[in-house]
C-alpha positions as protocol buffer text, in pm:
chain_id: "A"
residue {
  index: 1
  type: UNK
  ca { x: 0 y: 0 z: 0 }
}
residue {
  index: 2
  type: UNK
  ca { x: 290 y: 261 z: 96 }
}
residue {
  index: 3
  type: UNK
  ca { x: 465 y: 160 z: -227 }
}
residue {
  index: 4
  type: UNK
  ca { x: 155 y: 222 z: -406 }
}
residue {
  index: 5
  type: UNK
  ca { x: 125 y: 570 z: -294 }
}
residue {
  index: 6
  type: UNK
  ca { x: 489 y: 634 z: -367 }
}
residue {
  index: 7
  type: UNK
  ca { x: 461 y: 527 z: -723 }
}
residue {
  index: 8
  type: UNK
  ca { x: 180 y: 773 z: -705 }
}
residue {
  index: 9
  type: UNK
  ca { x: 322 y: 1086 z: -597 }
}
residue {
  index: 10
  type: UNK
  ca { x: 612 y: 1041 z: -833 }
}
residue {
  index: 11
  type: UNK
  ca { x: 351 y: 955 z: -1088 }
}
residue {
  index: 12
  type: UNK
  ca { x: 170 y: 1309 z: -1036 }
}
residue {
  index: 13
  type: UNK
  ca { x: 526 y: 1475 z: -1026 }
}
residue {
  index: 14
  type: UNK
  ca { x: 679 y: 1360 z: -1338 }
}
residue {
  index: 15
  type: UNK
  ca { x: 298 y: 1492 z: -1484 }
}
residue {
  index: 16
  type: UNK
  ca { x: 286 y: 1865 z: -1368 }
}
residue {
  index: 17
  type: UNK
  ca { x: 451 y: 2133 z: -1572 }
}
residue {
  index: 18
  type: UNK
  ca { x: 704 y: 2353 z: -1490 }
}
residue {
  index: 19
  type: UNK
  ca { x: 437 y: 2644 z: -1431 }
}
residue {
  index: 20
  type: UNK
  ca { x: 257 y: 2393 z: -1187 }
}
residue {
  index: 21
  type: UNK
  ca { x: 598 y: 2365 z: -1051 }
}
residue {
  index: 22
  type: UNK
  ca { x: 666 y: 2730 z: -997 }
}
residue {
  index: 23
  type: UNK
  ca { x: 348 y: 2796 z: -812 }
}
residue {
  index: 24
  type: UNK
  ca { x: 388 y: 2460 z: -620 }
}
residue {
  index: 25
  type: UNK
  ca { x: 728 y: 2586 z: -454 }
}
residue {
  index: 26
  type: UNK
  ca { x: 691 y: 2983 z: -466 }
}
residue {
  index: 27
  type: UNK
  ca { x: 582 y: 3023 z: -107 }
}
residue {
  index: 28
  type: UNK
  ca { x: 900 y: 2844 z: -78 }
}
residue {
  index: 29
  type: UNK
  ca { x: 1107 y: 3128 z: -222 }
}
residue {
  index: 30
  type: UNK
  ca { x: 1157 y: 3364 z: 81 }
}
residue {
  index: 31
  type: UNK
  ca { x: 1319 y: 3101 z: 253 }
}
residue {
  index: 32
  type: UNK
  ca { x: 1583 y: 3003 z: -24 }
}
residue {
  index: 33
  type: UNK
  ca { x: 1646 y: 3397 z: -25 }
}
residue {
  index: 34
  type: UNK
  ca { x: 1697 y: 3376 z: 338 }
}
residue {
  index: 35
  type: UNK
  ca { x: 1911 y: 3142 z: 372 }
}
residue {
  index: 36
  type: UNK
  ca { x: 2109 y: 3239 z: 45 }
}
residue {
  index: 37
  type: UNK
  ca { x: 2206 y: 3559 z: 246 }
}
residue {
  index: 38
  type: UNK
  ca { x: 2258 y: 3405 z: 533 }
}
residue {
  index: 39
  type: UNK
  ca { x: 2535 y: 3164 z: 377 }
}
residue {
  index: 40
  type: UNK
  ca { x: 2642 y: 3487 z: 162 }
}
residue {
  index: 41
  type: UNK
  ca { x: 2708 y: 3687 z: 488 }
}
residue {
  index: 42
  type: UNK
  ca { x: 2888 y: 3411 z: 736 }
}
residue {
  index: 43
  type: UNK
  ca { x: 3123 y: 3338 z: 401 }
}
residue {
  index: 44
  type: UNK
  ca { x: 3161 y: 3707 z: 397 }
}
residue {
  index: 45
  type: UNK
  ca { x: 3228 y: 3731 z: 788 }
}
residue {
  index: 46
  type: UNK
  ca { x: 3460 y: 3411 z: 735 }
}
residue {
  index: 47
  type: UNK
  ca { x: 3674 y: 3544 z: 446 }
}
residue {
  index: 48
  type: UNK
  ca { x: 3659 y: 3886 z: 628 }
}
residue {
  index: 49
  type: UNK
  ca { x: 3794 y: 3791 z: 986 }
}
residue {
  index: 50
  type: UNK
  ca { x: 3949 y: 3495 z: 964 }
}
residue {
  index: 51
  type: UNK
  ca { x: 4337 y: 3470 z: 958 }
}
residue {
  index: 52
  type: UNK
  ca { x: 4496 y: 3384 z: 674 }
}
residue {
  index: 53
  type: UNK
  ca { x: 4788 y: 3133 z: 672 }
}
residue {
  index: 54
  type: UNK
  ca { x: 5038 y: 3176 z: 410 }
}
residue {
  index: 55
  type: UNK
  ca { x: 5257 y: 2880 z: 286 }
}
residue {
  index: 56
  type: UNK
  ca { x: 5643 y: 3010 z: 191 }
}
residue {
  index: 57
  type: UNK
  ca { x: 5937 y: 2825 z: 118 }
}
residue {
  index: 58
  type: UNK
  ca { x: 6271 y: 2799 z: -41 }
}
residue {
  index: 59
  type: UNK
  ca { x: 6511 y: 2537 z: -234 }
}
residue {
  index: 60
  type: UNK
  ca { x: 6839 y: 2469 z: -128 }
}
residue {
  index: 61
  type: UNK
  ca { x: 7174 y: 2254 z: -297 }
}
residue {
  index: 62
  type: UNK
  ca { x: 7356 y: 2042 z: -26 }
}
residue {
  index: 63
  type: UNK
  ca { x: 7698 y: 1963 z: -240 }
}
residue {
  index: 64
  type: UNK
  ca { x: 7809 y: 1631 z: -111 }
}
residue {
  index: 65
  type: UNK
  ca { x: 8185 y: 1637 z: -26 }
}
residue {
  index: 66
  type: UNK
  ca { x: 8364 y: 1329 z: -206 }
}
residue {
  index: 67
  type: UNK
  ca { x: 8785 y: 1337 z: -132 }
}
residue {
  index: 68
  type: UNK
  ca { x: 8795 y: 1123 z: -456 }
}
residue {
  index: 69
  type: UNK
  ca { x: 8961 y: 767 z: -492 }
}
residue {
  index: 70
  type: UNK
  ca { x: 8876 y: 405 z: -572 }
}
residue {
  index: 71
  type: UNK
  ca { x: 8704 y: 465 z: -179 }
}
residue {
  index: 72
  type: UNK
  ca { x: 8458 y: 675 z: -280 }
}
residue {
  index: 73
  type: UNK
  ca { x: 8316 y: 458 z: -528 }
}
residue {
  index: 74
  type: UNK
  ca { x: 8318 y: 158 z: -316 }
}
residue {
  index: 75
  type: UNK
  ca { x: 8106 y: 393 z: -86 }
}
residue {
  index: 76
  type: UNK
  ca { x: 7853 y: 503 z: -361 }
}
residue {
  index: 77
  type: UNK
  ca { x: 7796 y: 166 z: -465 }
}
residue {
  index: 78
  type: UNK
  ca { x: 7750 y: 32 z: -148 }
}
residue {
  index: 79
  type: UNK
  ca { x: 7695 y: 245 z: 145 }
}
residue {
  index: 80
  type: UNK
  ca { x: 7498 y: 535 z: 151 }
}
residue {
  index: 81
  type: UNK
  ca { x: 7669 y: 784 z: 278 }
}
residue {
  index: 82
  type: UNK
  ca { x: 7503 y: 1090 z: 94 }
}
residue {
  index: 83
  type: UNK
  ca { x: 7164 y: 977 z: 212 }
}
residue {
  index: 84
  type: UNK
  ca { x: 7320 y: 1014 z: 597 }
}
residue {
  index: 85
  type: UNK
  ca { x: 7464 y: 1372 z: 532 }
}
residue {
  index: 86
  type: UNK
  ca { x: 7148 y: 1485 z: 327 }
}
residue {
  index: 87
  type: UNK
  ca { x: 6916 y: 1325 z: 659 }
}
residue {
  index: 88
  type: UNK
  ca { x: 7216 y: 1536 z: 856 }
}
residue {
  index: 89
  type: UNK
  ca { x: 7216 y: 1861 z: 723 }
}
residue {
  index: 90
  type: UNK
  ca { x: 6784 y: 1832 z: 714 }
}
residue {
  index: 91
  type: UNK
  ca { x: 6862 y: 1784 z: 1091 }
}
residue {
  index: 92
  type: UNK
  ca { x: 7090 y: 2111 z: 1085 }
}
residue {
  index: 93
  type: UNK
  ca { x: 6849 y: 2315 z: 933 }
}
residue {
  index: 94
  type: UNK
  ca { x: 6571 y: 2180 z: 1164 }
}
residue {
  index: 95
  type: UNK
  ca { x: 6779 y: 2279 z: 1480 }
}
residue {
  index: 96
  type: UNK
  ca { x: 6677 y: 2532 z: 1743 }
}
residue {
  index: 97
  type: UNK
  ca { x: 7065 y: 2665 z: 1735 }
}
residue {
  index: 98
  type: UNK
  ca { x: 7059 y: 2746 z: 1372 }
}
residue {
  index: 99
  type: UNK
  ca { x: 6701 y: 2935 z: 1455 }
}
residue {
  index: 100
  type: UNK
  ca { x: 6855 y: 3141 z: 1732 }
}
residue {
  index: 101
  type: UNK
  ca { x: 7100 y: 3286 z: 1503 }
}
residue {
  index: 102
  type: UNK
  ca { x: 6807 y: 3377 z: 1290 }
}
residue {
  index: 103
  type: UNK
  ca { x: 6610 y: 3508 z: 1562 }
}
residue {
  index: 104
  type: UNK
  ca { x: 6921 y: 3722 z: 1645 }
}
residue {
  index: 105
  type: UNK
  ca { x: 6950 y: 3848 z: 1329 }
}
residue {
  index: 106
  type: UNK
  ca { x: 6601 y: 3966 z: 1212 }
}
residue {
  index: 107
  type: UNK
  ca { x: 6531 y: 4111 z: 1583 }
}
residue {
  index: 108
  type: UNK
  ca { x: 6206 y: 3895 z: 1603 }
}
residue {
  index: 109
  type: UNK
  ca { x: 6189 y: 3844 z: 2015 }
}
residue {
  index: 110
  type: UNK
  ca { x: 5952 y: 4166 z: 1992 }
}
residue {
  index: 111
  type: UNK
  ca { x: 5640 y: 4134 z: 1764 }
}
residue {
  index: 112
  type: UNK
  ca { x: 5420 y: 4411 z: 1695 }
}
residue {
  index: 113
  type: UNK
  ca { x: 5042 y: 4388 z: 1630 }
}
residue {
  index: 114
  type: UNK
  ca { x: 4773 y: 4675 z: 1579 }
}
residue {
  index: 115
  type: UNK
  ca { x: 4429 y: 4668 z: 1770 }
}
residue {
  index: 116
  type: UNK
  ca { x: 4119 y: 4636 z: 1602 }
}
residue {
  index: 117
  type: UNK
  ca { x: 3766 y: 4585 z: 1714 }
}
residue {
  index: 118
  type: UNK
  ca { x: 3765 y: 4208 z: 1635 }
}
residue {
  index: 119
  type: UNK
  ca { x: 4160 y: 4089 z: 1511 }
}
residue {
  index: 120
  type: UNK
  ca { x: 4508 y: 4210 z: 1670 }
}
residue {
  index: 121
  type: UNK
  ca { x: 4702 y: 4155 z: 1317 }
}
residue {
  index: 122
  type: UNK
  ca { x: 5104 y: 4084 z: 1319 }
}
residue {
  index: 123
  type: UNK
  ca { x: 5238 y: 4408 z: 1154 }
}
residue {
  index: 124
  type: UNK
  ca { x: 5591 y: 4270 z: 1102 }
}
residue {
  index: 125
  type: UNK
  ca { x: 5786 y: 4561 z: 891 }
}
residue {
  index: 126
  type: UNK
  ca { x: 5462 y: 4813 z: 885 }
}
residue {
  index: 127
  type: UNK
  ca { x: 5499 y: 4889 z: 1239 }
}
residue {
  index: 128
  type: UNK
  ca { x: 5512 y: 5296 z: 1251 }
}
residue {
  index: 129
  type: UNK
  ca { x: 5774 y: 5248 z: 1551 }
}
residue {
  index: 130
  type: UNK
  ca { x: 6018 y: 4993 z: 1719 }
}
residue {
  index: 131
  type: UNK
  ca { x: 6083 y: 4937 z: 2062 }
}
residue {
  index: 132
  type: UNK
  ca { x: 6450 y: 4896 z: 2172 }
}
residue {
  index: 133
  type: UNK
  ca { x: 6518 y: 4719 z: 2469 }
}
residue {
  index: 134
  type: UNK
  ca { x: 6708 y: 4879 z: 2678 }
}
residue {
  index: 135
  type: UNK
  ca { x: 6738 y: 4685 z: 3004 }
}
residue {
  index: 136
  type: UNK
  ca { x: 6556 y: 4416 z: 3029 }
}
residue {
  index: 137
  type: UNK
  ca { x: 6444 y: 4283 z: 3390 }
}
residue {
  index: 138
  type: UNK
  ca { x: 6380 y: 3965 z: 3309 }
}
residue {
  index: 139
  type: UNK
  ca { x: 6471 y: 3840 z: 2914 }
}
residue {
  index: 140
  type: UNK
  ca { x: 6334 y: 3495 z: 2951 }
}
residue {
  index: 141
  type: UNK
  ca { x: 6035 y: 3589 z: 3042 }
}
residue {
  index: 142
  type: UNK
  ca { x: 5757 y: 3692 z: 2781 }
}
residue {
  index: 143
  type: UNK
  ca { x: 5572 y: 4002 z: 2863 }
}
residue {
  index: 144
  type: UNK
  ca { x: 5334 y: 4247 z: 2633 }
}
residue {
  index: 145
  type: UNK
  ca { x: 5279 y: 4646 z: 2620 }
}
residue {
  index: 146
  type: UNK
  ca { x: 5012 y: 4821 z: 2519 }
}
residue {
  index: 147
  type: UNK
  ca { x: 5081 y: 5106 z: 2311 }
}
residue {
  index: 148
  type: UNK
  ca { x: 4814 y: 5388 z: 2280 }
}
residue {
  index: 149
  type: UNK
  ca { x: 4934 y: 5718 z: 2083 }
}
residue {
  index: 150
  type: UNK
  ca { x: 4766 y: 6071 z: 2148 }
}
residue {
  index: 151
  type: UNK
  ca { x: 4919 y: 6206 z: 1879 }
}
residue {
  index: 152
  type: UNK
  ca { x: 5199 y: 6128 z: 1626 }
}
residue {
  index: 153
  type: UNK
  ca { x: 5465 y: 6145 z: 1868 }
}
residue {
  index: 154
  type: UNK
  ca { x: 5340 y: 6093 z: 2213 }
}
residue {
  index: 155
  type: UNK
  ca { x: 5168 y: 5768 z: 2378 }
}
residue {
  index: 156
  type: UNK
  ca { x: 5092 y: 5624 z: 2679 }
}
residue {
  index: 157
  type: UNK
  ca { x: 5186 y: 5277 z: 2811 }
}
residue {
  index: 158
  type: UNK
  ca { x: 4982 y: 5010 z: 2933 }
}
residue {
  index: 159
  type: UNK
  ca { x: 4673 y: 5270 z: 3022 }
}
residue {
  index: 160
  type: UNK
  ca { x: 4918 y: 5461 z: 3257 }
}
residue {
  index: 161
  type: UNK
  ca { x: 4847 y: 5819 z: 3256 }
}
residue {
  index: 162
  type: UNK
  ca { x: 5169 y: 5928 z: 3201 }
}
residue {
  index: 163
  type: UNK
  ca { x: 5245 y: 6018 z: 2845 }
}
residue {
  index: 164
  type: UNK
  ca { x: 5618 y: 5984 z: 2691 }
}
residue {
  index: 165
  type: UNK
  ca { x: 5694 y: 6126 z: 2363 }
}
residue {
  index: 166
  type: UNK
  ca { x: 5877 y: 5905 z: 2055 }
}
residue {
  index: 167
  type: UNK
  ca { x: 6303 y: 5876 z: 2180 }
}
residue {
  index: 168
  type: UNK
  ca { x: 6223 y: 5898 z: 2540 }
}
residue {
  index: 169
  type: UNK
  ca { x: 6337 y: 5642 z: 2757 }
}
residue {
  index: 170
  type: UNK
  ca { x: 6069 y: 5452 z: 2990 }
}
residue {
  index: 171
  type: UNK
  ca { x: 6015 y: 5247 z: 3215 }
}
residue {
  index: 172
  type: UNK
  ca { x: 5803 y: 4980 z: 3374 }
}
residue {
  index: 173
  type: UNK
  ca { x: 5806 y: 4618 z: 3551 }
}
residue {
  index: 174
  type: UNK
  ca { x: 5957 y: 4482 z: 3259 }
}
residue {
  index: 175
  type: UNK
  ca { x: 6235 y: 4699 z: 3224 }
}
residue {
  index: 176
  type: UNK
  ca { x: 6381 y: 5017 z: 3062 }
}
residue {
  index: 177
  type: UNK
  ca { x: 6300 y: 5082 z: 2659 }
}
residue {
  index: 178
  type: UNK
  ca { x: 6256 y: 5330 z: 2368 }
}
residue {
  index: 179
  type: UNK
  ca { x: 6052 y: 5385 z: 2095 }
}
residue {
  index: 180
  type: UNK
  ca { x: 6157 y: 5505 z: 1830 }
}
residue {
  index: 181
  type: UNK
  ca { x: 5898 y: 5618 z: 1502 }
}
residue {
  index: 182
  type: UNK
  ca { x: 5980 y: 5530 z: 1136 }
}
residue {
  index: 183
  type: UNK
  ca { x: 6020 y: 5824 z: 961 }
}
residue {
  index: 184
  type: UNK
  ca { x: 5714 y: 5841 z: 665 }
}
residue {
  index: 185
  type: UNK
  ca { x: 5462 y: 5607 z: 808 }
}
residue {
  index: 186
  type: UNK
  ca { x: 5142 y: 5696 z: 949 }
}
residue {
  index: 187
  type: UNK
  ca { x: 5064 y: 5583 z: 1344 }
}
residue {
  index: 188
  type: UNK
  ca { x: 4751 y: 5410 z: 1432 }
}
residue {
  index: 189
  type: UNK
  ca { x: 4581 y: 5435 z: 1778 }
}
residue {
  index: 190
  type: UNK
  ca { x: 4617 y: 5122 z: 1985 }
}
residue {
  index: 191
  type: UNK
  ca { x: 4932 y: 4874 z: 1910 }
}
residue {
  index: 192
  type: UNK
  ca { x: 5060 y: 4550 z: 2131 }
}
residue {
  index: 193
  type: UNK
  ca { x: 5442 y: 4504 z: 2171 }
}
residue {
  index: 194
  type: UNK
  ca { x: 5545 y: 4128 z: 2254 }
}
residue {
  index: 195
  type: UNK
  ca { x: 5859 y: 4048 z: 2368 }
}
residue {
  index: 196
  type: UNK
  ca { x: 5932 y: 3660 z: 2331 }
}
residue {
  index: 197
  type: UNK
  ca { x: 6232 y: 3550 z: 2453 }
}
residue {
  index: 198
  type: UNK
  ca { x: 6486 y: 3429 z: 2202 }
}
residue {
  index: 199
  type: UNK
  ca { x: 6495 y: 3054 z: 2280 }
}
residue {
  index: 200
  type: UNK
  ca { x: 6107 y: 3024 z: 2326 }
}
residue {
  index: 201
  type: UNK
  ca { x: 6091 y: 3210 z: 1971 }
}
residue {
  index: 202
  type: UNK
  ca { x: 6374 y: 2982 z: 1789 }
}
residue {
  index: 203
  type: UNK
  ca { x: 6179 y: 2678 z: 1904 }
}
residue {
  index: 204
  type: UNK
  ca { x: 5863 y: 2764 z: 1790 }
}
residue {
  index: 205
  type: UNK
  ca { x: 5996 y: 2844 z: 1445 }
}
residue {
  index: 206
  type: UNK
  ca { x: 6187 y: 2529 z: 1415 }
}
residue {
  index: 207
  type: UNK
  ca { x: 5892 y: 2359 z: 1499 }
}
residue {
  index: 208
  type: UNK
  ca { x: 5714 y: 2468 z: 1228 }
}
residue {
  index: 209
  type: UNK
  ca { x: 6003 y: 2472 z: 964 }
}
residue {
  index: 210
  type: UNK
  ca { x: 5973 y: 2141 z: 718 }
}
residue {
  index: 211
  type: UNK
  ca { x: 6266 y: 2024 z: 567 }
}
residue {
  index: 212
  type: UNK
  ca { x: 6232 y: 1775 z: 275 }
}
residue {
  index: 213
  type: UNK
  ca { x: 6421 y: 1621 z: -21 }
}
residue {
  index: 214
  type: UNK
  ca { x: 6304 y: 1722 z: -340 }
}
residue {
  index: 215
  type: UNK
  ca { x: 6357 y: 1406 z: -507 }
}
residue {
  index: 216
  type: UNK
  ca { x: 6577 y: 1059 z: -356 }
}
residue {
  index: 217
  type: UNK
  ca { x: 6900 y: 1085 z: -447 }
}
residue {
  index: 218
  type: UNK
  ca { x: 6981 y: 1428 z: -503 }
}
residue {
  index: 219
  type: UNK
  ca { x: 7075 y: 1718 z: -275 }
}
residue {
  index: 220
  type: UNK
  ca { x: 6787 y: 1924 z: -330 }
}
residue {
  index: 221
  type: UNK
  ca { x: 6583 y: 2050 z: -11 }
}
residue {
  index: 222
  type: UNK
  ca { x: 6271 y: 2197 z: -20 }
}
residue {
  index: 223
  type: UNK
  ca { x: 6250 y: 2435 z: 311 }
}
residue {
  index: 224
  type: UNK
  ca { x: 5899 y: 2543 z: 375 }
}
residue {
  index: 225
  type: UNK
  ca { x: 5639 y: 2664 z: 642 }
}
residue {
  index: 226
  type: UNK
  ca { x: 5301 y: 2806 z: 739 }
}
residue {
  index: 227
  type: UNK
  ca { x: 5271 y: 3163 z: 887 }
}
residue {
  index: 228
  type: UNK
  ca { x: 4992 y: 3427 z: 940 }
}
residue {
  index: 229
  type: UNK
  ca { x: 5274 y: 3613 z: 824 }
}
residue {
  index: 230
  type: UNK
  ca { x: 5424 y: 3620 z: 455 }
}
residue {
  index: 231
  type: UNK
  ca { x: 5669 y: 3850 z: 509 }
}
residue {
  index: 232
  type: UNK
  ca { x: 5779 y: 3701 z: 839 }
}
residue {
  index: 233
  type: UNK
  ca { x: 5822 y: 3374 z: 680 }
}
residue {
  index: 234
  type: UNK
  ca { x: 6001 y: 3432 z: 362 }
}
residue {
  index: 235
  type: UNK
  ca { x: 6253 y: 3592 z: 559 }
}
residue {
  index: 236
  type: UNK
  ca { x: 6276 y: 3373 z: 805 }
}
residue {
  index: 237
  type: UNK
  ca { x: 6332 y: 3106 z: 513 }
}
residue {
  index: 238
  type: UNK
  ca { x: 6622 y: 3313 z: 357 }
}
residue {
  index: 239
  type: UNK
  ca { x: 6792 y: 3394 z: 657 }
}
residue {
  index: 240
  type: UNK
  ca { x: 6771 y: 3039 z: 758 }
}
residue {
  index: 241
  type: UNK
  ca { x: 6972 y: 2939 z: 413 }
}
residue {
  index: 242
  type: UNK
  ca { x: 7179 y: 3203 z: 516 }
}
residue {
  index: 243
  type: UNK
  ca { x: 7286 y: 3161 z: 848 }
}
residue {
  index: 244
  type: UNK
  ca { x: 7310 y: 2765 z: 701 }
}
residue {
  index: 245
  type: UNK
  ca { x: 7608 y: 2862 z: 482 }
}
residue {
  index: 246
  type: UNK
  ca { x: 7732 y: 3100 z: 742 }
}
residue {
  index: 247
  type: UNK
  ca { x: 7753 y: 2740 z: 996 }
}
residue {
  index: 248
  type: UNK
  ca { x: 7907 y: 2519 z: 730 }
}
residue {
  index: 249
  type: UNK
  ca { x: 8157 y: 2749 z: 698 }
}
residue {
  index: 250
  type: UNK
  ca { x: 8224 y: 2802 z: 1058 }
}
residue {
  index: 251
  type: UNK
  ca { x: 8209 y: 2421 z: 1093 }
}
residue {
  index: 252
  type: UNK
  ca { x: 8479 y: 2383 z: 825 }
}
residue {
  index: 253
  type: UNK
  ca { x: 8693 y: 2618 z: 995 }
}
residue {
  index: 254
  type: UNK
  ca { x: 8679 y: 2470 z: 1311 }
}
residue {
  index: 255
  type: UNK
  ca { x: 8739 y: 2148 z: 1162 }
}
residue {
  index: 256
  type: UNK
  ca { x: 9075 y: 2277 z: 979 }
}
residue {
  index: 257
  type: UNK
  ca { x: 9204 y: 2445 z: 1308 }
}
residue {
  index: 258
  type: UNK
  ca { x: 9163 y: 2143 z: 1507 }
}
residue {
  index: 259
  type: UNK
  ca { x: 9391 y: 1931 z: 1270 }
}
residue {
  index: 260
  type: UNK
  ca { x: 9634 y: 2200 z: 1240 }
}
residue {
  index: 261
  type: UNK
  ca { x: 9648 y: 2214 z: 1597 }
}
residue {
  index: 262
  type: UNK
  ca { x: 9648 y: 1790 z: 1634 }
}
residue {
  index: 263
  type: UNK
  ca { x: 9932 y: 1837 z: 1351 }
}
């Protein structure tokens, strides 16, 4: 019987026309606008709010090191010794010591972000100021600041009603700094200074640095990560190759003065 009323229905479907159709499911069209806009707007809010993460990266040529010889061939044929320094110098690059120096280098233990009503955006190289540590109370511990400017040159910290102008030193809890504005660049209202320390900042880069071979058996790295940050990655990629060459080099040298001095 409940077949027979199935076959039915479908029956009287397949029969109506397509202007029995359009009145059938008009009182229906309201709610296919509705939700249409609704869908519309939370894509909209999505693609709006949301953080974007950026993927950057980099290629790299590891030249194996082969002394020449009978030796070496032996070693190609049968032992596979550039597959352990390739897996090696993935392991280098992947280090927290190697990401210190880089850390060191691009000055990224403070981090800048500008206040909005609804995201606090990373501002890396737009920031309309720096902050130089002077003395630091405690520099393995991670603090913030809240930077509110009256004016293009003066700004309080951290609500406090006193009000320091742009080159004057201050102070707080955390220690003794100076800001300092970049010449050209408009200032916003309401900015937050992080300062991470370096280790705690090298290790949370490494962690997120991937290190792979491009193909087997070639020397070809592909160095790549994700950051809400383009900028911050891409040169956090090339200084990474850099400092690399910088600690082969170093590595070598060490290497040659210790057999001189054995010598």
């Amino acid at each position: 019987m409940q077949q027979d009323q199935l076959s039915n229905n479908r029956n009287e479907l397949w029969n109506l026309s397509l202007r029995d159709l359009f009145y059938k499911y008009i009182r229906f069209l309201p709610l296919f606008l509705l939700s249409t806009a609704l869908a519309l707007f939370a894509a909209y809010a999505y693609l709006r709010y949301a953080t974007p993460i950026y993927s950057v990266g980099g290629t790299m040529y590891i030249k194996a090191e082969k002394s020449g010889g009978q030796r070496d061939k032996f070693e190609d044929l049968f032992v596979n010794d550039k597959a352990q320094n390739i897996q090696s110098e993935i392991e280098v690059l992947k280090s927290k010591p190697l990401m210190y120096r880089v850390v060191e280098k691009l000055n990224l233990q403070f981090n800048y972000y500008a206040k909005g009503k609804i995201k606090t955006p990373n501002i890396y190289k737009q920031s309309p100021f720096s902050i130089k540590g002077i003395n630091l109370a405690d520099s393995a511990r991670q603090f913030s600041m809240k930077i509110k400017f009256l004016g293009d040159r003066e700004f309080t910290v951290n609500d406090e009603a006193t009000v320091f102008k742009a080159g004057q030193q201050f102070k707080n809890n955390d220690g003794e700094f100076q800001l300092i504005r970049v010449p050209g660049m408009a200032v916003g209202k309401d900015y937050v200074v992080t300062w991470i320390p370096t280790w705690a900042m090298a290790s949370s880069l490494a962690g997120a640095v991937q290190v792979t071979p491009k193909s087997v058996g070639t020397g070809i790295l592909i160095i790549g990560m994700q950051t809400p940050t383009s900028q911050m990655g891409a040169d956090v990629i090339n200084t990474l190759m850099e400092e690399y060459a910088s600690y082969t080099v170093d590595e070598k040298n060490q290497t040659s003065d210790k057999t001189l001095v054995f010598i």
